[in-house]
XYZ file of C-alpha atoms in Angstrom:
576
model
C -33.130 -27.532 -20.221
C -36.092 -29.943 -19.696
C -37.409 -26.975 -17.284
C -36.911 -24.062 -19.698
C -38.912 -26.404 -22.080
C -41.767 -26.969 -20.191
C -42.346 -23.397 -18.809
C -42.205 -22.035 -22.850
C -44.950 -24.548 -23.025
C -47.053 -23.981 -20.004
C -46.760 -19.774 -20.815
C -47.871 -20.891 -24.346
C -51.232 -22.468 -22.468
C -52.089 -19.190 -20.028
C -54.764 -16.974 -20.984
C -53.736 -13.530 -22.467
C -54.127 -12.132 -18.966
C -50.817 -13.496 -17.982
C -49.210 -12.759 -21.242
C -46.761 -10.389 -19.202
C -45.303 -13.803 -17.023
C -41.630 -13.544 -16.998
C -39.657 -15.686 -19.368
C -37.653 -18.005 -17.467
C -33.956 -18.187 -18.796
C -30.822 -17.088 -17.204
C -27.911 -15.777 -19.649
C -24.278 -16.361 -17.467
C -21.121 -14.959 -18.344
C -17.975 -16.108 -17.335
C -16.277 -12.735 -17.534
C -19.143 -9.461 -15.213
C -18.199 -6.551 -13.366
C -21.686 -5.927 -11.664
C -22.568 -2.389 -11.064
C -24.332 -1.811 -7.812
C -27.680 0.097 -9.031
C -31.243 -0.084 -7.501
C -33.431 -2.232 -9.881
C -35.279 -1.076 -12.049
C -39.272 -2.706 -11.721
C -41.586 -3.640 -14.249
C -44.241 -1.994 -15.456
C -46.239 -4.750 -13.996
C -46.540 -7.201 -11.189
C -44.901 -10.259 -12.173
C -47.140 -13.620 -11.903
C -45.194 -16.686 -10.459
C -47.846 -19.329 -10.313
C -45.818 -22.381 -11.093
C -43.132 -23.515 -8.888
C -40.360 -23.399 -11.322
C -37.217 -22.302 -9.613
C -34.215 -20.813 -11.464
C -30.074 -21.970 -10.750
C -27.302 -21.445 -12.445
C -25.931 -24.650 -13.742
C -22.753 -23.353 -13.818
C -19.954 -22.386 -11.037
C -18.088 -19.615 -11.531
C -16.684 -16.590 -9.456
C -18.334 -12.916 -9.883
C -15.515 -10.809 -9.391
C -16.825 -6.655 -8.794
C -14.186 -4.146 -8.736
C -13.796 -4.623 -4.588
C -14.194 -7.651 -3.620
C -14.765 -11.112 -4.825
C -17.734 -13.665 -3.724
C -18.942 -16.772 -5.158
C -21.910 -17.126 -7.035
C -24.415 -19.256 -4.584
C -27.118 -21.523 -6.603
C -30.083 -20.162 -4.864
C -33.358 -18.727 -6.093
C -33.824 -15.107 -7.827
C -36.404 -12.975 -7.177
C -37.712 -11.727 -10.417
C -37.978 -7.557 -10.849
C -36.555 -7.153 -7.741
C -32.922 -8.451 -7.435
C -30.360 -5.847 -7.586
C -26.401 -7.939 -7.159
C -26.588 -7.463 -3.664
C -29.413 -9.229 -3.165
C -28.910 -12.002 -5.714
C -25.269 -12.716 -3.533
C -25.195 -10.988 -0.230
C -21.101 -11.265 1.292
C -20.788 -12.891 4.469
C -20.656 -10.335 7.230
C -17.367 -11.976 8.702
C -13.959 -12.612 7.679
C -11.172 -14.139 9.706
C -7.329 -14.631 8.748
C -5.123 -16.243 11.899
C -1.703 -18.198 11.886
C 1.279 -18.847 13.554
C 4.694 -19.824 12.581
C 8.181 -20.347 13.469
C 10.809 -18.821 14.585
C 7.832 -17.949 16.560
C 5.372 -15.354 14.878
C 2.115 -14.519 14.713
C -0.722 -12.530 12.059
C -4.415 -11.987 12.974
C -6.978 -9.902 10.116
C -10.526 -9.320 10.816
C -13.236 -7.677 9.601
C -16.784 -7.406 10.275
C -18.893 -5.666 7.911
C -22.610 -4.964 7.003
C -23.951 -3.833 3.132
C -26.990 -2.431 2.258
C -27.676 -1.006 -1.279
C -30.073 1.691 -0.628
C -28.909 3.018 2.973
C -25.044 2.530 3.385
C -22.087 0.587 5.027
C -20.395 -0.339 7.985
C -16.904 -2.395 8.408
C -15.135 -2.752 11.826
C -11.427 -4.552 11.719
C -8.748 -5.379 13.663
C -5.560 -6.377 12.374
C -2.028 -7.741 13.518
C 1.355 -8.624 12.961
C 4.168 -9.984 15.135
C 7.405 -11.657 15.141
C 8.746 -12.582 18.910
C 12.158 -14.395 18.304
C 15.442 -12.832 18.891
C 17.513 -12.674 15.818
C 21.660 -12.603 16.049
C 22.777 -9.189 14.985
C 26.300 -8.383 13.002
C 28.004 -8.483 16.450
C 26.635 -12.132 17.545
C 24.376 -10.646 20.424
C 21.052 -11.610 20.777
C 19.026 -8.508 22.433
C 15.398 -8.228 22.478
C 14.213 -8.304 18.611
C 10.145 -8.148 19.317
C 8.315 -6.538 16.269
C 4.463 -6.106 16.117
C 1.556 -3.673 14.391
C -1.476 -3.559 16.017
C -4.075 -1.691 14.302
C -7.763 -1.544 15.030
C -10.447 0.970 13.401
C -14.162 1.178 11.832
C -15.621 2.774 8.462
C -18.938 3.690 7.604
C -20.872 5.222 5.147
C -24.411 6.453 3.932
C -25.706 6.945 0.622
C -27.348 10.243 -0.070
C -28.670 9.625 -3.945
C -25.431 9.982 -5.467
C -23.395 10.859 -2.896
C -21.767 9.399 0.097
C -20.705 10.547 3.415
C -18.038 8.606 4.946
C -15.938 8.316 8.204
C -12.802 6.733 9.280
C -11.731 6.077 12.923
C -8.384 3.797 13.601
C -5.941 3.477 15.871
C -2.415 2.230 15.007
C 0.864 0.736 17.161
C 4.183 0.084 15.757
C 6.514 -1.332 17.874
C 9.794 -2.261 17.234
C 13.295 -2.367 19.295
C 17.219 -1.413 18.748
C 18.173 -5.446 18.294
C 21.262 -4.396 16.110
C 22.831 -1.941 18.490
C 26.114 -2.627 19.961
C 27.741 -1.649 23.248
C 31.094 -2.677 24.518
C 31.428 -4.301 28.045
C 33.785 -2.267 29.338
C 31.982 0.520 28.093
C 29.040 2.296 30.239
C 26.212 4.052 27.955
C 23.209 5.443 28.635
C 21.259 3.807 25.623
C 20.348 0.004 26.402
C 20.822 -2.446 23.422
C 17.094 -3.978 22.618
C 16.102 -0.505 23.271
C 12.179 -0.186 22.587
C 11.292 2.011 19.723
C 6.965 2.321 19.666
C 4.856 4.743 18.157
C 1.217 5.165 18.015
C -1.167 6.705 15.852
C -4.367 8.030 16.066
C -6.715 9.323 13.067
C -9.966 10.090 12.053
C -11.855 11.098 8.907
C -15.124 12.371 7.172
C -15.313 12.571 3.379
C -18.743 13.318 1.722
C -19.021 13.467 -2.450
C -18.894 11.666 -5.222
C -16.779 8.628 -6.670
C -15.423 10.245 -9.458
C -16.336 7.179 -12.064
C -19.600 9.196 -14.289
C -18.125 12.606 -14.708
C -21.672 13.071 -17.399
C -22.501 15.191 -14.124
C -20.085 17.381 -11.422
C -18.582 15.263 -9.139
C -17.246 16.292 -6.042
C -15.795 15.426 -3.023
C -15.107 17.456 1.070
C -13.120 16.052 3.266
C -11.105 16.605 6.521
C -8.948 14.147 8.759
C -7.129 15.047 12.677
C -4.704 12.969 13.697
C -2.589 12.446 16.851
C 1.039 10.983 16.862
C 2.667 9.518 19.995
C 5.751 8.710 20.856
C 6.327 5.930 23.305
C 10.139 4.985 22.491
C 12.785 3.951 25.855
C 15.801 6.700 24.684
C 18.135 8.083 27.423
C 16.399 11.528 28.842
C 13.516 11.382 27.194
C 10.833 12.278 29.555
C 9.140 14.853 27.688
C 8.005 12.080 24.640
C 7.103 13.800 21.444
C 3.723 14.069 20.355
C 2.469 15.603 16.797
C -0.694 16.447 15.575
C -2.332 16.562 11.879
C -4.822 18.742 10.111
C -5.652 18.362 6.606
C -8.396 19.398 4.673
C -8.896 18.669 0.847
C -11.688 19.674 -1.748
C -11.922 18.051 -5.584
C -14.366 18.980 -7.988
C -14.272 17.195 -11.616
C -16.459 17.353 -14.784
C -17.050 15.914 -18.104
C -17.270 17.165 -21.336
C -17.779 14.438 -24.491
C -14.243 13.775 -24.674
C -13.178 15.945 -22.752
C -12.555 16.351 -18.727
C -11.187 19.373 -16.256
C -10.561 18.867 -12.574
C -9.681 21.344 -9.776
C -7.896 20.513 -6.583
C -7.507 22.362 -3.135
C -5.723 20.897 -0.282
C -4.418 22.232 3.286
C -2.426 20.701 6.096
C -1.129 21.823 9.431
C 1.507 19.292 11.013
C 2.453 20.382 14.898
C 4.931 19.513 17.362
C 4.535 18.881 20.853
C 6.945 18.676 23.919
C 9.962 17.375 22.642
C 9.334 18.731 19.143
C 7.460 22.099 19.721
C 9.340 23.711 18.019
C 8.430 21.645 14.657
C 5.537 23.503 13.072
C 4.983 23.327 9.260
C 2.251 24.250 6.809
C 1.202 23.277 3.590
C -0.781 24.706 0.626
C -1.998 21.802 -2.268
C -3.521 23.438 -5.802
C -3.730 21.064 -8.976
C -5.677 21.670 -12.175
C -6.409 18.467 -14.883
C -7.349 18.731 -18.325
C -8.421 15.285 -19.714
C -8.963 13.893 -23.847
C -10.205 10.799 -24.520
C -9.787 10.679 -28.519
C -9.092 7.709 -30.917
C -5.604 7.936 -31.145
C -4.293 10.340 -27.886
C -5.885 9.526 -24.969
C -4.191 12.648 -22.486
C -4.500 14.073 -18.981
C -2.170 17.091 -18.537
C -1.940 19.886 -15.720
C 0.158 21.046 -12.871
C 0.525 20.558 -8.863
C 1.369 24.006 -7.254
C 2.860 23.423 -3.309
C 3.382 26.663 -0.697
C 5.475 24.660 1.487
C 6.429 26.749 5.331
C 8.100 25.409 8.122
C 8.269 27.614 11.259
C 11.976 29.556 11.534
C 12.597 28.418 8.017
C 12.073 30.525 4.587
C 8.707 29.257 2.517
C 9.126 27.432 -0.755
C 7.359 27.141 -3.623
C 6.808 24.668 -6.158
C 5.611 23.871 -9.624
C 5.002 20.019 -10.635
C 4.011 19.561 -13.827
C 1.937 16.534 -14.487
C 1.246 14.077 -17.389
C -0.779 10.987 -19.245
C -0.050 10.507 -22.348
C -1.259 6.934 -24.114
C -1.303 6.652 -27.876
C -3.195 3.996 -29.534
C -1.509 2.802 -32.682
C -4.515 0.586 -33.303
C -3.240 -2.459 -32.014
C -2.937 -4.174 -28.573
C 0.331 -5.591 -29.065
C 2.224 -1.903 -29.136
C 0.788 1.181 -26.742
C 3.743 3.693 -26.210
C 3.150 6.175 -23.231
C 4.855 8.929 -21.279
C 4.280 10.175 -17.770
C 5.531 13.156 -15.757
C 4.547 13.765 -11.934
C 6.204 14.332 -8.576
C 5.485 15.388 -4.985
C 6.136 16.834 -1.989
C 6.481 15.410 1.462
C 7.254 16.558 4.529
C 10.083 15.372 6.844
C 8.623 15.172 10.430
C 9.072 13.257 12.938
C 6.184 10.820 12.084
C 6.937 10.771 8.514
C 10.906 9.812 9.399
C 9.467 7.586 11.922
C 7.796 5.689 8.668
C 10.726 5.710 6.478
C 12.859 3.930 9.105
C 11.405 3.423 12.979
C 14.955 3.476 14.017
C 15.272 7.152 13.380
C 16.751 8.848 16.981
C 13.950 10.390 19.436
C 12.331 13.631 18.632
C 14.279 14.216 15.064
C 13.000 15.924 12.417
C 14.407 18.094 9.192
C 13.506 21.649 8.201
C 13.073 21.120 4.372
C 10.598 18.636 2.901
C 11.646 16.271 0.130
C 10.574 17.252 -3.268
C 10.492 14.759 -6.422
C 9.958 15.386 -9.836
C 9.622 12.004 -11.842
C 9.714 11.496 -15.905
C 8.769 8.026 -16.982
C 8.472 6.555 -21.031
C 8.259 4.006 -23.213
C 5.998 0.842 -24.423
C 3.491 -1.282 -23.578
C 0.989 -3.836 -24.651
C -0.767 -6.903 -25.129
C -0.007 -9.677 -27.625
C -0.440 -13.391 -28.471
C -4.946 -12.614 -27.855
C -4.080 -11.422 -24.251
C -1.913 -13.891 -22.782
C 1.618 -12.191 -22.982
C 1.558 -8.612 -21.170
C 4.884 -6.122 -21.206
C 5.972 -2.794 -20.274
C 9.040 -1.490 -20.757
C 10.245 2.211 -19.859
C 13.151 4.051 -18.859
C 12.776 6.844 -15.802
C 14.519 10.341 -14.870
C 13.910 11.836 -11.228
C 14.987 14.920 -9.727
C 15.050 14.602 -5.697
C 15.375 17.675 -3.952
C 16.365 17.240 -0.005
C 16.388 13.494 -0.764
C 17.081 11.801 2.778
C 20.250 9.699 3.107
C 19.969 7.848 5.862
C 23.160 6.923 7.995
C 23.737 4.775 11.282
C 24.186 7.850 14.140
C 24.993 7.724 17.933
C 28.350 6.083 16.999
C 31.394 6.094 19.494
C 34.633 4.254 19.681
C 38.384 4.627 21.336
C 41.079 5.248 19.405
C 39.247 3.738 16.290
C 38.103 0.710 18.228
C 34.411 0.857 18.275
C 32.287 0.794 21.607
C 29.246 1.302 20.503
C 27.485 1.143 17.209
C 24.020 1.377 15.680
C 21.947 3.492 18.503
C 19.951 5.149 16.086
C 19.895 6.214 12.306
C 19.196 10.108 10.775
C 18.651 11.691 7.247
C 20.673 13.867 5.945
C 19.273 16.047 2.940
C 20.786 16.297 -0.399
C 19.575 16.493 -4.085
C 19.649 13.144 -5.823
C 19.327 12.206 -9.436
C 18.416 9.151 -10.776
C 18.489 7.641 -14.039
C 16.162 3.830 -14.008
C 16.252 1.002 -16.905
C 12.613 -1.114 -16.235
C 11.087 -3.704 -17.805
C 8.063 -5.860 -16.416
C 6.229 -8.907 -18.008
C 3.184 -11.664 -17.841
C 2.250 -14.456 -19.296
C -0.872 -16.246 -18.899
C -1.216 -19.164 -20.802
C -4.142 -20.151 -19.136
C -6.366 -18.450 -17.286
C -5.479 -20.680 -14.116
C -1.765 -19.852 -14.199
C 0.528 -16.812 -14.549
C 4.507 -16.142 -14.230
C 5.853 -12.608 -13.943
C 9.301 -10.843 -14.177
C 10.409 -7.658 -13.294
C 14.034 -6.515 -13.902
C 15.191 -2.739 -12.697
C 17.788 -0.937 -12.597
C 19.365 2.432 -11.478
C 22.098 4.833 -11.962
C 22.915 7.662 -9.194
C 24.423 10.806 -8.999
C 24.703 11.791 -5.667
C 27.736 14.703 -5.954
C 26.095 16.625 -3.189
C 26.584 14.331 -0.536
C 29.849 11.477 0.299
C 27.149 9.520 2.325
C 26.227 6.075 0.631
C 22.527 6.290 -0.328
C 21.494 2.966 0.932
C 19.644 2.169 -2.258
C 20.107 -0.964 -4.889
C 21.232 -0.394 -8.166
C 19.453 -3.174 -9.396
C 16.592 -5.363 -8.311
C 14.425 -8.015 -10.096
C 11.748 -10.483 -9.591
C 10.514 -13.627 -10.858
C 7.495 -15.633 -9.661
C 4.564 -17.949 -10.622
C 1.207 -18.622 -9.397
C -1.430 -21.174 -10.018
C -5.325 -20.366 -9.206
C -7.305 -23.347 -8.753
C -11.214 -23.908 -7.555
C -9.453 -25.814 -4.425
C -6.323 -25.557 -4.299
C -3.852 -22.402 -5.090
C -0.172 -21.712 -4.652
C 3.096 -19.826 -6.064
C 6.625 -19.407 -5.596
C 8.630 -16.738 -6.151
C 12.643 -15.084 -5.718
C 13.270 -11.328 -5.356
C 16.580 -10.394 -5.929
C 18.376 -7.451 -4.608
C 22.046 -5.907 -5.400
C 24.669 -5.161 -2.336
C 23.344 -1.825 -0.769
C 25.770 0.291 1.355
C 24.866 2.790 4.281
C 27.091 5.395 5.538
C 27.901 5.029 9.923
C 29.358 8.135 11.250
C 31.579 7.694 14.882
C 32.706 10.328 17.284
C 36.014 8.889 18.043
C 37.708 9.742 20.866
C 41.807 9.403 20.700
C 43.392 9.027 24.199
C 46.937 9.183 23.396
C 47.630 12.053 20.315
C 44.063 14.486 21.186
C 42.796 13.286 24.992
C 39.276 13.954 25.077
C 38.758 15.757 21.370
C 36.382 13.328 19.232
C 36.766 13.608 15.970
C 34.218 12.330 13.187
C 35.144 9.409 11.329
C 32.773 7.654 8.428
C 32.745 4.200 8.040
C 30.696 1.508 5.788
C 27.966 -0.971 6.250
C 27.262 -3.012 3.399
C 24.655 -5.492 3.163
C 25.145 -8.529 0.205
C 23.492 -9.217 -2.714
C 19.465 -10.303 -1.279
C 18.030 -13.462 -2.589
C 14.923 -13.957 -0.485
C 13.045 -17.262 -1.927
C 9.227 -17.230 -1.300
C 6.329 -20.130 -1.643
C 2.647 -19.362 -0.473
C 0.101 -21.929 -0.536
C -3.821 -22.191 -0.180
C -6.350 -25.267 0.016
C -10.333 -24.259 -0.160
C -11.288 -26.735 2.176
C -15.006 -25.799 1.746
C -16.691 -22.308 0.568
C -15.918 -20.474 3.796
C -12.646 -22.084 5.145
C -9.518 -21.929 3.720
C -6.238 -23.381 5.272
C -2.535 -21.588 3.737
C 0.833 -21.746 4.850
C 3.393 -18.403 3.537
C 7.549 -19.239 3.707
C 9.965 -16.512 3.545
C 13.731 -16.312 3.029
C 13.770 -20.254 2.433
C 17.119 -20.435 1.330
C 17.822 -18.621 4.624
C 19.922 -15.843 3.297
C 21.386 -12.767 5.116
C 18.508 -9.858 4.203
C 18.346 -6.501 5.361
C 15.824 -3.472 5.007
C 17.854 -1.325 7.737
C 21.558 -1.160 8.511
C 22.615 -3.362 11.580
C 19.136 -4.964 11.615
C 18.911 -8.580 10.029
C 15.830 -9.774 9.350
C 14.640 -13.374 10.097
C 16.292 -16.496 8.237
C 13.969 -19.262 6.750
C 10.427 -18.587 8.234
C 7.031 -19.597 7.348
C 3.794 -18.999 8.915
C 0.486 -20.894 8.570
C -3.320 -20.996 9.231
C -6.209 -20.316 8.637
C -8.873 -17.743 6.662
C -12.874 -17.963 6.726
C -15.851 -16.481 6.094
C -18.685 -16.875 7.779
């Protein structure tokens, strides 16, 4: 303050020739989204003949919509100092750890900003987990699980516009740890199997953002991609391979209030070797209208697919889509309803996704198609410390996949060998959901959160189980200090039940006729207990340590596949 005093007093003494000297005060608010805008200069050249230096005498955290930095006390350059400038992010960040049973997780990124020309970010990043885990039938095959993903993004500003490119490269590999063969029993799949896939992609977007619709806003853009299939399956020398075309074009403008939006997409998914016989196309068209007014604040239009898969009929479909908000005046009680939906197809890299156990070179005719209802309230009460929402949801899912455990056998009913591979079969599904989700911040250091949901099904069309909870729920609470941060949390999960369908072979009343026969896997009610902590141990380093599944429950996400018991991993995270 003693500073700010004596420059008032030394501009005071200056001769009217420096009248137009720069006042010397710095306004900080706790609470600034920074835009990223060039500066805009003063008429004239500023006149810094004393040595007064400006700081902050305050720390606090700017947090911009991407990212978050922290605001170093170093000198600003007056007139010229755009946020960039004023707090430049380190080019480098580093996340690394280890834990046990025995796993690994490595993130970085390397990355260069300038305001006025454009971007560039390089990462790699990776996951692994390298212990065997006992399946359901107290064997101990090869479990090994790890992503690998490396890639680089860049971009360059053209006024308003930005032209942008993607190139990555992706491995998931996982392996068949819950399959089952008898000793007695000779089979061509190996238990520990290895299932891997890679992906290949790349991307160029130029346009617009989309945030200042005062003027059109647009956006081109066009992404290849290259699937490969690398999985160990008996007779599989011809390994699948798929390729990917899409295109997709968005133009958008405001009115006042008011807003309309057009959208034109196209992609070509092909087979190769093992699957060329898989060839589908798809058509996107959407239309928005938009209204901002006091009371309705609406965005309302419709999603029209042309959906063809070679040696199949085409399909067509209508998805209506909806935002509706009403403000009642008040925080505390904001009722909406939403409609939307979509359509994806059912591949063999989007089945490898959904489950990575899925058996080599499968893939459906018919892509799954959603149409999703959603309403009910929302809001903010007790001055912004107590958030809700609670709604109630209605789908429609057309050629909704069921998966079930496939490449079954057994002998006279006894099995001798189980879980080689899982497939979807398709079937419409309905599905009636009860939701309700809540925070509360009493201070701004410390939040809790609960989410409770829960589901009804109607799956007539199909005696397969759907594999699906009909309840799950969440509660969990974190603390965010300057030094030291951590939470806890337990996500719960009803018993969830997946169809297995065996070819059994009788030896005594058919000889050598198999006949299907359905059985059950059921995994228990989940309770997976989770703690994360972090310590700032200076600006740039940060030590943490993650636990999983501390109560060292039975979990599952596929059937025949535990997951790990009590785990935990830590390490280490930096910038520099």
């Amino acid at each position: 303050m003693k500073r700010i005093l004596f420059a008032a007093a030394l501009l005071a003494a200056l001769p009217c020739s420096v009248s137009a000297q720069v006042e010397k005060r710095v306004e900080v608010t706790k609470a600034y989204v920074p835009s990223v805008e060039s500066a805009a200069k003063l008429a004239v050249v500023p006149d810094m003949t004393d040595t007064v230096k400006m700081r902050p005498e305050i720390d606090y955290t700017i947090t911009p919509l991407s990212l978050q930095t922290t605001l170093a006390t170093r000198p600003i350059r007056p007139a010229t100092v755009t946020y960039w400038e004023f707090n430049r992010p380190l080019p480098f960040y580093l996340k690394a750890g280890a834990g046990y049973p025995l796993n690994s997780v490595l993130d970085f990124y390397a990355s260069s900003q300038n305001p006025g020309t454009g971007y560039v970010v390089g990462y790699v990043n990776h996951e692994g987990r390298y212990a065997k885990i006992k399946n359901d039938f107290g064997i101990r095959n090869n479990s090994t699980r790890m992503l690998n993903r490396i890639g680089a993004a860049a971009g360059k500003y053209f006024g308003k516009h930005i032209l942008e490119g993607d190139l990555s490269y992706e491995n998931r590999m996982y392996h068949r740890y819950g399959m089952y063969v008898a000793s007695d029993v000779t089979s061509d799949m190996a238990p520990g199997a290895m299932a891997d896939y890679g992906d290949a992609n790349i991307a160029v977007r130029f346009g617009d953002d989309f945030q200042d619709l005062s003027r059109v806003n647009f956006e081109i853009a066009i992404r290849g991609g290259l699937f490969f299939d690398h999985s160990e399956w008996p007779d599989y020398n011809d390994k699948a391979r798929q390729t990917t075309l899409e295109t997709h074009a968005k133009i958008a403008r405001g009115f006042g209030r008011h807003q309309l939006a057009a959208e034109f997409g196209y992609t070509r998914l092909a087979g190769q070797k093992a699957i060329g016989l898989y060839n589908q196309q798809l058509i996107h068209a959407a239309l928005r209208y938009g209204i901002e007014g006091g009371v309705v604040r609406l965005e309302a239009g419709a999603d029209y697919y042309h959906d063809k898969v070679k040696t199949v009929d085409a399909e067509n479909y209508i998805i209506p889509f909806v935002r509706l908000n009403l403000n009642l005046g008040t925080d505390g009680l904001c009722p909406f309803f939403e409609m939307d939906g979509s359509v994806d197809d059912n591949g063999f890299r989007s089945l490898t996704r959904q489950n990575p156990y899925v058996a080599a070179a499968f893939w459906q005719t018919k892509s799954s198609v959603d149409y999703n209802g959603r309403f009910g309230i929302g809001g903010s009460i007790w001055r912004g410390k107590f958030d809700y929402r609670v709604y109630a949801g209605f789908s429609v899912r057309d050629n909704h996949p069921y998966w079930y455990v496939s490449d079954n056998y057994a002998i006279d009913g006894e099995k001798t060998a189980v879980a080689g591979a899982m497939r979807p079969a398709l079937a419409r599904q309905t599905v009636l959901s009860f939701n309700g989700e809540v925070t509360w911040r009493p201070v701004s250091s410390f939040r809790t959160e609960l989410g409770v949901h829960g589901y009804i099904y109607n799956d007539d069309e199909t005696k397969l189980h759907n594999g699906a909870p009909s309840f799950d729920g969440s509660l969990s609470a974190h603390y965010d200090g300057r030094k030291i941060s951590f939470g806890a949390g337990v996500y719960l999960q009803s018993a969830r039940k997946w169809s297995a369908v065996f070819e059994n072979t009788g030896t005594e009343t058919a000889p050598g006729e198999p006949v299907m026969q359905y059985d059950t896997f059921e995994a228990p009610f989940a309770v997976d207990l989770r703690v994360n902590f972090d310590w700032k141990v200076s600006g740039r380093v940060t030590l943490f340590a993650e636990g999983r599944n501390l109560i060292n429950r039975r979990l599952y996400e596929y059937p025949f596949y535990p997951e790990y018991g009590a785990n935990f991993t830590v390490g280490v995270k930096a910038n520099f």
